[in-house]
Short mmCIF file of C-alpha atoms in Angstrom, two decimals:
data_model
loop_
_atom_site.label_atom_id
_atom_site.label_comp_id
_atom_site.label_asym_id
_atom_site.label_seq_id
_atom_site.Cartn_x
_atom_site.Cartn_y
_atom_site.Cartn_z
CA UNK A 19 0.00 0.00 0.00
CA UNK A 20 2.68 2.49 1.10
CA UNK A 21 4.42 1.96 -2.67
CA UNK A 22 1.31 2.71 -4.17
CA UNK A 23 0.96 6.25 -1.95
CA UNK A 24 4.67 6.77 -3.31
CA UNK A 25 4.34 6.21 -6.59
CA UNK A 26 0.90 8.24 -7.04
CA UNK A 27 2.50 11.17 -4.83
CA UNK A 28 6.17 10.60 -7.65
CA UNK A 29 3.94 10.60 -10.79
CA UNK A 30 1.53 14.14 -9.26
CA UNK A 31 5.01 15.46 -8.99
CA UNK A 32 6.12 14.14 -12.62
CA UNK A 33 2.71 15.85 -13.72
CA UNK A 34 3.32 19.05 -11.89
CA UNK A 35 6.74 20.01 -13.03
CA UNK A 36 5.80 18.83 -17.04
CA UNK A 37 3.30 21.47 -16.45
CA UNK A 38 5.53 23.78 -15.06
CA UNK A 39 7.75 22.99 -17.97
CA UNK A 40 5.08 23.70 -20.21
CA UNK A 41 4.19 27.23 -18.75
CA UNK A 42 7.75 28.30 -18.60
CA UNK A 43 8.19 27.68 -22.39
CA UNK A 44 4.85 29.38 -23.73
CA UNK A 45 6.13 32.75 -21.48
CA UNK A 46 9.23 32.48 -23.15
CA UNK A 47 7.90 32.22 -26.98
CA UNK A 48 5.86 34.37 -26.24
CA UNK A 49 8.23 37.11 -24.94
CA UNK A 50 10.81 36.38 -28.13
CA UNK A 51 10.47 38.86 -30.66
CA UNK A 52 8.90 37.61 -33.84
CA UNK A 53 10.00 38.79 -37.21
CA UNK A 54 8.05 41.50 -38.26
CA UNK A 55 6.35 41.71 -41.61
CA UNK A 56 7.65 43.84 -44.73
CA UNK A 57 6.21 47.37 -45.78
CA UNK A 58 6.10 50.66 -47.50
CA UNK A 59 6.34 54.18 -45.84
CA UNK A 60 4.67 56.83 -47.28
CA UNK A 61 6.42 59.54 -49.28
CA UNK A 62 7.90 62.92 -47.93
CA UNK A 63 9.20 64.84 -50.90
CA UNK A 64 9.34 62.25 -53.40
CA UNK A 65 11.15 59.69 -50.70
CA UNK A 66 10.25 56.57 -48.64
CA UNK A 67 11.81 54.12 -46.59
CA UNK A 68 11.14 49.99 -47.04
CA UNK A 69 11.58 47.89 -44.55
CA UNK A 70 11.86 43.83 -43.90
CA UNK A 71 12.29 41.58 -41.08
CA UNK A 72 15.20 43.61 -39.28
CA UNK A 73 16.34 45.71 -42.32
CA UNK A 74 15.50 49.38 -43.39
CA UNK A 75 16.21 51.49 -46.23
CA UNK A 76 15.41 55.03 -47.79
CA UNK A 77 14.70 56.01 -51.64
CA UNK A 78 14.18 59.03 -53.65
CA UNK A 79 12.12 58.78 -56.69
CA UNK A 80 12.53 61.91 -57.45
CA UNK A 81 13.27 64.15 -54.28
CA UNK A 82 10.23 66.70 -54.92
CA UNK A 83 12.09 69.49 -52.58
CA UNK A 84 15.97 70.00 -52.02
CA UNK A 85 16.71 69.40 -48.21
CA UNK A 86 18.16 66.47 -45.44
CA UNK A 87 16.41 63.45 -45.46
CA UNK A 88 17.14 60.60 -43.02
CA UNK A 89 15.83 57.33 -42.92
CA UNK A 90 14.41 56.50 -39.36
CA UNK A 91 13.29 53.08 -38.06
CA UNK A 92 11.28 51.69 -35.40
CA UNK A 93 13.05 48.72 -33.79
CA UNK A 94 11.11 46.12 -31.44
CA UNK A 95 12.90 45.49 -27.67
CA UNK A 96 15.53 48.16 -28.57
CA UNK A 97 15.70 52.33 -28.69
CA UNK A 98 14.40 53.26 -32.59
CA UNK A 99 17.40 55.13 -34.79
CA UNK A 100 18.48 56.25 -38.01
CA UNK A 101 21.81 56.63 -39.34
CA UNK A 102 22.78 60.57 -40.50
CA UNK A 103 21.20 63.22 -42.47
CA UNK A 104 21.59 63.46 -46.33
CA UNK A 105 21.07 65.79 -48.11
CA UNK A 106 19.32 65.57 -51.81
CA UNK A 107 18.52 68.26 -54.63
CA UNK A 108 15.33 68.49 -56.18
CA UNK A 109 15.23 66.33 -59.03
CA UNK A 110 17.40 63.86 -57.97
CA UNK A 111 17.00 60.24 -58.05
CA UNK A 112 18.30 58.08 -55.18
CA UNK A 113 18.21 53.94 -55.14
CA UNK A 114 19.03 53.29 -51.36
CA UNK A 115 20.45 55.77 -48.61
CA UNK A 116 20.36 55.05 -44.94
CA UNK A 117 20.21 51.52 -44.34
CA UNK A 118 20.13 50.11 -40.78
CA UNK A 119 19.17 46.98 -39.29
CA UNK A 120 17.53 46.64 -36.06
CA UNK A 121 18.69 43.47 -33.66
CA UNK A 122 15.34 42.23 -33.33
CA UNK A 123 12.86 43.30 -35.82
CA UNK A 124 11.96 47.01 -37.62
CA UNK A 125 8.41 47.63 -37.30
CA UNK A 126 8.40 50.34 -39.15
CA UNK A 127 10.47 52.80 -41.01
CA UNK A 128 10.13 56.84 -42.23
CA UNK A 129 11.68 59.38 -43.87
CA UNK A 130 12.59 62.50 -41.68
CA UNK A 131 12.91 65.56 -43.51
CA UNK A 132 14.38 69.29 -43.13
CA UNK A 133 15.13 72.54 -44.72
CA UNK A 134 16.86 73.89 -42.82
#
């Protein structure tokens, strides 16, 4: 009888710490950043940013108004950034300026603009 007692009491502890197990790994996927999807800012002066799971990156298609433009993204689990001011004439045409990665994941990128 008392081996019976032992081995119920062994397996409710089995049972109790698989469920504690359990617990302990949903909090931590669920705290681990997840790769964010892909998008498409809108434009300020002819420019836009793009970004994808951790990456960002600014374009000009034509710049609509001469100034500095920076590209500016908005990091998950980490302080947002960009990486310097440019500065484009009207007119001009630019592929990719101001890429940045984020450690995590970019939520979110812009285009940061001034004239003076």
């Amino acid at each position: 009888m008392l081996d019976k007692v032992r081995s119920s009491k062994a397996a409710r502890n089995v049972a109790a710490g698989l469920s504690v197990a359990a617990l302990s790994l949903g909090a931590i996927a669920t705290i681990a950043p997840s790769a964010a999807a892909s998008g498409t800012s809108a434009k300020t002066n002819g420019c836009y940013s793009t970004w994808g799971s951790t990456g960002f990156v600014g374009h000009c298609n034509p710049v609509t108004v001469s100034g500095d433009f920076k590209n500016w993204g908005v990091c998950n689990y980490e302080a947002d950034f960009g990486n310097g001011w440019w500065y484009w004439g009207k007119g001009a045409y630019i592929d990719r300026f101001g890429t940045a990665e984020c450690t995590f994941a970019v939520s979110k990128s812009y285009i940061l603009y001034s004239n003076g």
